[in-house]
């Protein structure tokens, strides 16, 4: 089979995944039993064979210890592919999804690459249908709502040009981070507290609840933030940091959480 530019002659039986998103998808398409090792940040599903392998700066020797025939990465900027080829392993690059369609395509591609073509295509169709259905069933607010999306406590955010921003845009929401020079920061600009307060977003989404313990109470306690409409109307919502940072089948859970928030905001 051919996936992207990679031709895989036979079904891999010893897969190493160095991408949390790919790890989740491999198990979702039924390739879990073929996975022999995953990187240190691949924490889902629980049965994934966790190791100390690094995803960002992979060590070919450490990977070789697992005798893989296929290694899945989100990028290969360190010459990993030729190094692994010497031990008979192929490298499959599954790049960061920029759109929902990218994610759906990767579900299908990982199924094809691992000998689970039908399962991959079925998963892709099911997730697409679930996402579209949730968005369609979400009540539309009487007026367009704006939002601030928080990645960490230093006010890094995500614009509508990002994978996550595009999901939120599907709900008809306006992003206060748009227009803050997204090109220079890859769509992840750092906002000033002043800009956030001045923009007075209708909703606040916190993707730093697990990492940094942020919640509605901690946001309300920030200097001046208790004046925000989102705080005063109870529209500060926490999201699962991990799910929000991955393009795995669990994006359905993310979309459902955003739908719940938008539905509540429409009535508050």
JSON list of N, CA and C in Angstrom, two decimals, residues 7-57:
[
{"chain": "A", "resi": 7, "resn": "UNK", "atom": "N", "xyz": [5.68, 3.76, 0.40]},
{"chain": "A", "resi": 7, "resn": "UNK", "atom": "CA", "xyz": [5.10, 2.48, -0.01]},
{"chain": "A", "resi": 7, "resn": "UNK", "atom": "C", "xyz": [5.44, 1.43, 1.03]},
{"chain": "A", "resi": 8, "resn": "UNK", "atom": "N", "xyz": [4.43, 0.81, 1.58]},
{"chain": "A", "resi": 8, "resn": "UNK", "atom": "CA", "xyz": [4.61, -0.21, 2.62]},
{"chain": "A", "resi": 8, "resn": "UNK", "atom": "C", "xyz": [4.29, -1.56, 1.99]},
{"chain": "A", "resi": 9, "resn": "UNK", "atom": "N", "xyz": [5.31, -2.43, 1.91]},
{"chain": "A", "resi": 9, "resn": "UNK", "atom": "CA", "xyz": [5.17, -3.70, 1.19]},
{"chain": "A", "resi": 9, "resn": "UNK", "atom": "C", "xyz": [4.30, -4.71, 1.93]},
{"chain": "A", "resi": 10, "resn": "UNK", "atom": "N", "xyz": [4.44, -4.77, 3.27]},
{"chain": "A", "resi": 10, "resn": "UNK", "atom": "CA", "xyz": [3.64, -5.74, 4.02]},
{"chain": "A", "resi": 10, "resn": "UNK", "atom": "C", "xyz": [3.16, -5.12, 5.33]},
{"chain": "A", "resi": 11, "resn": "UNK", "atom": "N", "xyz": [2.14, -5.71, 5.88]},
{"chain": "A", "resi": 11, "resn": "UNK", "atom": "CA", "xyz": [1.53, -5.16, 7.10]},
{"chain": "A", "resi": 11, "resn": "UNK", "atom": "C", "xyz": [2.56, -5.11, 8.23]},
{"chain": "A", "resi": 12, "resn": "UNK", "atom": "N", "xyz": [2.76, -3.92, 8.82]},
{"chain": "A", "resi": 12, "resn": "UNK", "atom": "CA", "xyz": [3.72, -3.81, 9.92]},
{"chain": "A", "resi": 12, "resn": "UNK", "atom": "C", "xyz": [3.23, -4.55, 11.16]},
{"chain": "A", "resi": 13, "resn": "UNK", "atom": "N", "xyz": [4.16, -5.17, 11.87]},
{"chain": "A", "resi": 13, "resn": "UNK", "atom": "CA", "xyz": [3.80, -5.91, 13.09]},
{"chain": "A", "resi": 13, "resn": "UNK", "atom": "C", "xyz": [4.45, -5.33, 14.33]},
{"chain": "A", "resi": 14, "resn": "UNK", "atom": "N", "xyz": [5.42, -4.42, 14.13]},
{"chain": "A", "resi": 14, "resn": "UNK", "atom": "CA", "xyz": [6.09, -3.79, 15.28]},
{"chain": "A", "resi": 14, "resn": "UNK", "atom": "C", "xyz": [6.16, -2.28, 15.03]},
{"chain": "A", "resi": 15, "resn": "UNK", "atom": "N", "xyz": [5.13, -1.58, 15.50]},
{"chain": "A", "resi": 15, "resn": "UNK", "atom": "CA", "xyz": [5.00, -0.15, 15.25]},
{"chain": "A", "resi": 15, "resn": "UNK", "atom": "C", "xyz": [5.45, 0.64, 16.47]},
{"chain": "A", "resi": 16, "resn": "UNK", "atom": "N", "xyz": [6.23, 1.69, 16.23]},
{"chain": "A", "resi": 16, "resn": "UNK", "atom": "CA", "xyz": [6.58, 2.66, 17.28]},
{"chain": "A", "resi": 16, "resn": "UNK", "atom": "C", "xyz": [5.91, 3.98, 16.90]},
{"chain": "A", "resi": 17, "resn": "UNK", "atom": "N", "xyz": [5.14, 4.55, 17.82]},
{"chain": "A", "resi": 17, "resn": "UNK", "atom": "CA", "xyz": [4.48, 5.83, 17.57]},
{"chain": "A", "resi": 17, "resn": "UNK", "atom": "C", "xyz": [5.12, 6.93, 18.41]},
{"chain": "A", "resi": 18, "resn": "UNK", "atom": "N", "xyz": [5.57, 7.98, 17.73]},
{"chain": "A", "resi": 18, "resn": "UNK", "atom": "CA", "xyz": [6.17, 9.13, 18.41]},
{"chain": "A", "resi": 18, "resn": "UNK", "atom": "C", "xyz": [5.27, 10.35, 18.27]},
{"chain": "A", "resi": 19, "resn": "UNK", "atom": "N", "xyz": [3.98, 10.13, 18.21]},
{"chain": "A", "resi": 19, "resn": "UNK", "atom": "CA", "xyz": [2.99, 11.20, 18.09]},
{"chain": "A", "resi": 19, "resn": "UNK", "atom": "C", "xyz": [1.76, 10.82, 18.91]},
{"chain": "A", "resi": 20, "resn": "UNK", "atom": "N", "xyz": [1.42, 11.61, 19.93]},
{"chain": "A", "resi": 20, "resn": "UNK", "atom": "CA", "xyz": [0.24, 11.29, 20.75]},
{"chain": "A", "resi": 20, "resn": "UNK", "atom": "C", "xyz": [-1.04, 11.16, 19.92]},
{"chain": "A", "resi": 21, "resn": "UNK", "atom": "N", "xyz": [-1.19, 12.02, 18.92]},
{"chain": "A", "resi": 21, "resn": "UNK", "atom": "CA", "xyz": [-2.38, 11.95, 18.07]},
{"chain": "A", "resi": 21, "resn": "UNK", "atom": "C", "xyz": [-2.41, 10.64, 17.29]},
{"chain": "A", "resi": 22, "resn": "UNK", "atom": "N", "xyz": [-1.25, 10.27, 16.73]},
{"chain": "A", "resi": 22, "resn": "UNK", "atom": "CA", "xyz": [-1.17, 9.02, 15.96]},
{"chain": "A", "resi": 22, "resn": "UNK", "atom": "C", "xyz": [-1.40, 7.81, 16.86]},
{"chain": "A", "resi": 23, "resn": "UNK", "atom": "N", "xyz": [-0.87, 7.87, 18.08]},
{"chain": "A", "resi": 23, "resn": "UNK", "atom": "CA", "xyz": [-1.05, 6.75, 19.02]},
{"chain": "A", "resi": 23, "resn": "UNK", "atom": "C", "xyz": [-2.53, 6.50, 19.25]},
{"chain": "A", "resi": 24, "resn": "UNK", "atom": "N", "xyz": [-3.29, 7.56, 19.52]},
{"chain": "A", "resi": 24, "resn": "UNK", "atom": "CA", "xyz": [-4.72, 7.41, 19.76]},
{"chain": "A", "resi": 24, "resn": "UNK", "atom": "C", "xyz": [-5.42, 6.82, 18.53]},
{"chain": "A", "resi": 25, "resn": "UNK", "atom": "N", "xyz": [-5.02, 7.30, 17.36]},
{"chain": "A", "resi": 25, "resn": "UNK", "atom": "CA", "xyz": [-5.66, 6.85, 16.12]},
{"chain": "A", "resi": 25, "resn": "UNK", "atom": "C", "xyz": [-5.31, 5.39, 15.81]},
{"chain": "A", "resi": 26, "resn": "UNK", "atom": "N", "xyz": [-4.05, 5.00, 16.05]},
{"chain": "A", "resi": 26, "resn": "UNK", "atom": "CA", "xyz": [-3.64, 3.61, 15.80]},
{"chain": "A", "resi": 26, "resn": "UNK", "atom": "C", "xyz": [-4.51, 2.64, 16.59]},
{"chain": "A", "resi": 27, "resn": "UNK", "atom": "N", "xyz": [-4.78, 2.97, 17.84]},
{"chain": "A", "resi": 27, "resn": "UNK", "atom": "CA", "xyz": [-5.62, 2.10, 18.65]},
{"chain": "A", "resi": 27, "resn": "UNK", "atom": "C", "xyz": [-7.07, 2.16, 18.18]},
{"chain": "A", "resi": 28, "resn": "UNK", "atom": "N", "xyz": [-7.50, 3.31, 17.72]},
{"chain": "A", "resi": 28, "resn": "UNK", "atom": "CA", "xyz": [-8.89, 3.47, 17.29]},
{"chain": "A", "resi": 28, "resn": "UNK", "atom": "C", "xyz": [-9.19, 2.69, 16.00]},
{"chain": "A", "resi": 29, "resn": "UNK", "atom": "N", "xyz": [-8.16, 2.50, 15.14]},
{"chain": "A", "resi": 29, "resn": "UNK", "atom": "CA", "xyz": [-8.39, 1.77, 13.88]},
{"chain": "A", "resi": 29, "resn": "UNK", "atom": "C", "xyz": [-8.12, 0.27, 14.04]},
{"chain": "A", "resi": 30, "resn": "UNK", "atom": "N", "xyz": [-7.77, -0.15, 15.25]},
{"chain": "A", "resi": 30, "resn": "UNK", "atom": "CA", "xyz": [-7.57, -1.58, 15.50]},
{"chain": "A", "resi": 30, "resn": "UNK", "atom": "C", "xyz": [-6.15, -2.06, 15.36]},
{"chain": "A", "resi": 31, "resn": "UNK", "atom": "N", "xyz": [-5.18, -1.12, 15.31]},
{"chain": "A", "resi": 31, "resn": "UNK", "atom": "CA", "xyz": [-3.77, -1.51, 15.15]},
{"chain": "A", "resi": 31, "resn": "UNK", "atom": "C", "xyz": [-3.03, -1.56, 16.49]},
{"chain": "A", "resi": 32, "resn": "UNK", "atom": "N", "xyz": [-3.76, -1.45, 17.59]},
{"chain": "A", "resi": 32, "resn": "UNK", "atom": "CA", "xyz": [-3.13, -1.40, 18.90]},
{"chain": "A", "resi": 32, "resn": "UNK", "atom": "C", "xyz": [-2.21, -2.56, 19.20]},
{"chain": "A", "resi": 33, "resn": "UNK", "atom": "N", "xyz": [-2.60, -3.77, 18.78]},
{"chain": "A", "resi": 33, "resn": "UNK", "atom": "CA", "xyz": [-1.78, -4.96, 19.08]},
{"chain": "A", "resi": 33, "resn": "UNK", "atom": "C", "xyz": [-0.47, -4.97, 18.30]},
{"chain": "A", "resi": 34, "resn": "UNK", "atom": "N", "xyz": [-0.39, -4.14, 17.27]},
{"chain": "A", "resi": 34, "resn": "UNK", "atom": "CA", "xyz": [0.85, -4.05, 16.48]},
{"chain": "A", "resi": 34, "resn": "UNK", "atom": "C", "xyz": [1.81, -3.01, 17.05]},
{"chain": "A", "resi": 35, "resn": "UNK", "atom": "N", "xyz": [1.35, -2.21, 17.99]},
{"chain": "A", "resi": 35, "resn": "UNK", "atom": "CA", "xyz": [2.17, -1.13, 18.56]},
{"chain": "A", "resi": 35, "resn": "UNK", "atom": "C", "xyz": [3.02, -1.68, 19.70]},
{"chain": "A", "resi": 36, "resn": "UNK", "atom": "N", "xyz": [4.35, -1.55, 19.57]},
{"chain": "A", "resi": 36, "resn": "UNK", "atom": "CA", "xyz": [5.26, -2.09, 20.59]},
{"chain": "A", "resi": 36, "resn": "UNK", "atom": "C", "xyz": [5.81, -1.01, 21.51]},
{"chain": "A", "resi": 37, "resn": "UNK", "atom": "N", "xyz": [5.73, 0.26, 21.10]},
{"chain": "A", "resi": 37, "resn": "UNK", "atom": "CA", "xyz": [6.22, 1.36, 21.95]},
{"chain": "A", "resi": 37, "resn": "UNK", "atom": "C", "xyz": [5.62, 2.68, 21.49]},
{"chain": "A", "resi": 38, "resn": "UNK", "atom": "N", "xyz": [5.36, 3.56, 22.48]},
{"chain": "A", "resi": 38, "resn": "UNK", "atom": "CA", "xyz": [4.90, 4.92, 22.17]},
{"chain": "A", "resi": 38, "resn": "UNK", "atom": "C", "xyz": [5.75, 5.90, 22.96]},
{"chain": "A", "resi": 39, "resn": "UNK", "atom": "N", "xyz": [5.76, 7.16, 22.53]},
{"chain": "A", "resi": 39, "resn": "UNK", "atom": "CA", "xyz": [6.61, 8.16, 23.17]},
{"chain": "A", "resi": 39, "resn": "UNK", "atom": "C", "xyz": [6.08, 8.54, 24.56]},
{"chain": "A", "resi": 40, "resn": "UNK", "atom": "N", "xyz": [6.89, 9.32, 25.26]},
{"chain": "A", "resi": 40, "resn": "UNK", "atom": "CA", "xyz": [6.59, 9.65, 26.67]},
{"chain": "A", "resi": 40, "resn": "UNK", "atom": "C", "xyz": [5.35, 10.51, 26.85]},
{"chain": "A", "resi": 41, "resn": "UNK", "atom": "N", "xyz": [4.93, 11.22, 25.79]},
{"chain": "A", "resi": 41, "resn": "UNK", "atom": "CA", "xyz": [3.75, 12.08, 25.92]},
{"chain": "A", "resi": 41, "resn": "UNK", "atom": "C", "xyz": [2.47, 11.41, 25.42]},
{"chain": "A", "resi": 42, "resn": "UNK", "atom": "N", "xyz": [2.59, 10.20, 24.87]},
{"chain": "A", "resi": 42, "resn": "UNK", "atom": "CA", "xyz": [1.41, 9.45, 24.43]},
{"chain": "A", "resi": 42, "resn": "UNK", "atom": "C", "xyz": [0.78, 8.77, 25.65]},
{"chain": "A", "resi": 43, "resn": "UNK", "atom": "N", "xyz": [-0.17, 9.48, 26.28]},
{"chain": "A", "resi": 43, "resn": "UNK", "atom": "CA", "xyz": [-0.76, 8.98, 27.52]},
{"chain": "A", "resi": 43, "resn": "UNK", "atom": "C", "xyz": [-2.17, 8.42, 27.35]},
{"chain": "A", "resi": 44, "resn": "UNK", "atom": "N", "xyz": [-2.59, 8.25, 26.10]},
{"chain": "A", "resi": 44, "resn": "UNK", "atom": "CA", "xyz": [-3.93, 7.71, 25.84]},
{"chain": "A", "resi": 44, "resn": "UNK", "atom": "C", "xyz": [-3.88, 6.88, 24.57]},
{"chain": "A", "resi": 45, "resn": "UNK", "atom": "N", "xyz": [-4.51, 5.70, 24.54]},
{"chain": "A", "resi": 45, "resn": "UNK", "atom": "CA", "xyz": [-5.25, 5.07, 25.63]},
{"chain": "A", "resi": 45, "resn": "UNK", "atom": "C", "xyz": [-4.33, 4.48, 26.70]},
{"chain": "A", "resi": 46, "resn": "UNK", "atom": "N", "xyz": [-4.92, 4.08, 27.82]},
{"chain": "A", "resi": 46, "resn": "UNK", "atom": "CA", "xyz": [-4.13, 3.61, 28.96]},
{"chain": "A", "resi": 46, "resn": "UNK", "atom": "C", "xyz": [-3.31, 2.38, 28.61]},
{"chain": "A", "resi": 47, "resn": "UNK", "atom": "N", "xyz": [-3.79, 1.55, 27.69]},
{"chain": "A", "resi": 47, "resn": "UNK", "atom": "CA", "xyz": [-3.08, 0.31, 27.38]},
{"chain": "A", "resi": 47, "resn": "UNK", "atom": "C", "xyz": [-1.92, 0.51, 26.40]},
{"chain": "A", "resi": 48, "resn": "UNK", "atom": "N", "xyz": [-1.71, 1.72, 25.92]},
{"chain": "A", "resi": 48, "resn": "UNK", "atom": "CA", "xyz": [-0.58, 1.99, 25.02]},
{"chain": "A", "resi": 48, "resn": "UNK", "atom": "C", "xyz": [0.74, 1.69, 25.75]},
{"chain": "A", "resi": 49, "resn": "UNK", "atom": "N", "xyz": [1.70, 1.04, 25.07]},
{"chain": "A", "resi": 49, "resn": "UNK", "atom": "CA", "xyz": [2.97, 0.68, 25.71]},
{"chain": "A", "resi": 49, "resn": "UNK", "atom": "C", "xyz": [3.88, 1.90, 25.90]},
{"chain": "A", "resi": 50, "resn": "UNK", "atom": "N", "xyz": [3.73, 2.57, 27.02]},
{"chain": "A", "resi": 50, "resn": "UNK", "atom": "CA", "xyz": [4.45, 3.81, 27.28]},
{"chain": "A", "resi": 50, "resn": "UNK", "atom": "C", "xyz": [5.95, 3.56, 27.48]},
{"chain": "A", "resi": 51, "resn": "UNK", "atom": "N", "xyz": [6.76, 4.49, 26.98]},
{"chain": "A", "resi": 51, "resn": "UNK", "atom": "CA", "xyz": [8.21, 4.42, 27.14]},
{"chain": "A", "resi": 51, "resn": "UNK", "atom": "C", "xyz": [8.74, 5.82, 27.42]},
{"chain": "A", "resi": 52, "resn": "UNK", "atom": "N", "xyz": [10.06, 5.94, 27.51]},
{"chain": "A", "resi": 52, "resn": "UNK", "atom": "CA", "xyz": [10.69, 7.25, 27.69]},
{"chain": "A", "resi": 52, "resn": "UNK", "atom": "C", "xyz": [11.15, 7.84, 26.36]},
{"chain": "A", "resi": 53, "resn": "UNK", "atom": "N", "xyz": [10.74, 7.23, 25.27]},
{"chain": "A", "resi": 53, "resn": "UNK", "atom": "CA", "xyz": [11.13, 7.75, 23.95]},
{"chain": "A", "resi": 53, "resn": "UNK", "atom": "C", "xyz": [10.65, 9.18, 23.78]},
{"chain": "A", "resi": 54, "resn": "UNK", "atom": "N", "xyz": [11.52, 10.02, 23.21]},
{"chain": "A", "resi": 54, "resn": "UNK", "atom": "CA", "xyz": [11.19, 11.43, 23.01]},
{"chain": "A", "resi": 54, "resn": "UNK", "atom": "C", "xyz": [10.55, 11.62, 21.64]},
{"chain": "A", "resi": 55, "resn": "UNK", "atom": "N", "xyz": [9.49, 12.44, 21.60]},
{"chain": "A", "resi": 55, "resn": "UNK", "atom": "CA", "xyz": [8.81, 12.71, 20.34]},
{"chain": "A", "resi": 55, "resn": "UNK", "atom": "C", "xyz": [9.48, 13.85, 19.57]},
{"chain": "A", "resi": 56, "resn": "UNK", "atom": "N", "xyz": [9.93, 14.87, 20.29]},
{"chain": "A", "resi": 56, "resn": "UNK", "atom": "CA", "xyz": [10.47, 16.07, 19.63]},
{"chain": "A", "resi": 56, "resn": "UNK", "atom": "C", "xyz": [11.90, 15.88, 19.15]},
{"chain": "A", "resi": 57, "resn": "UNK", "atom": "N", "xyz": [12.71, 15.13, 19.90]},
{"chain": "A", "resi": 57, "resn": "UNK", "atom": "CA", "xyz": [14.10, 14.89, 19.49]},
{"chain": "A", "resi": 57, "resn": "UNK", "atom": "C", "xyz": [14.38, 13.40, 19.57]}
]
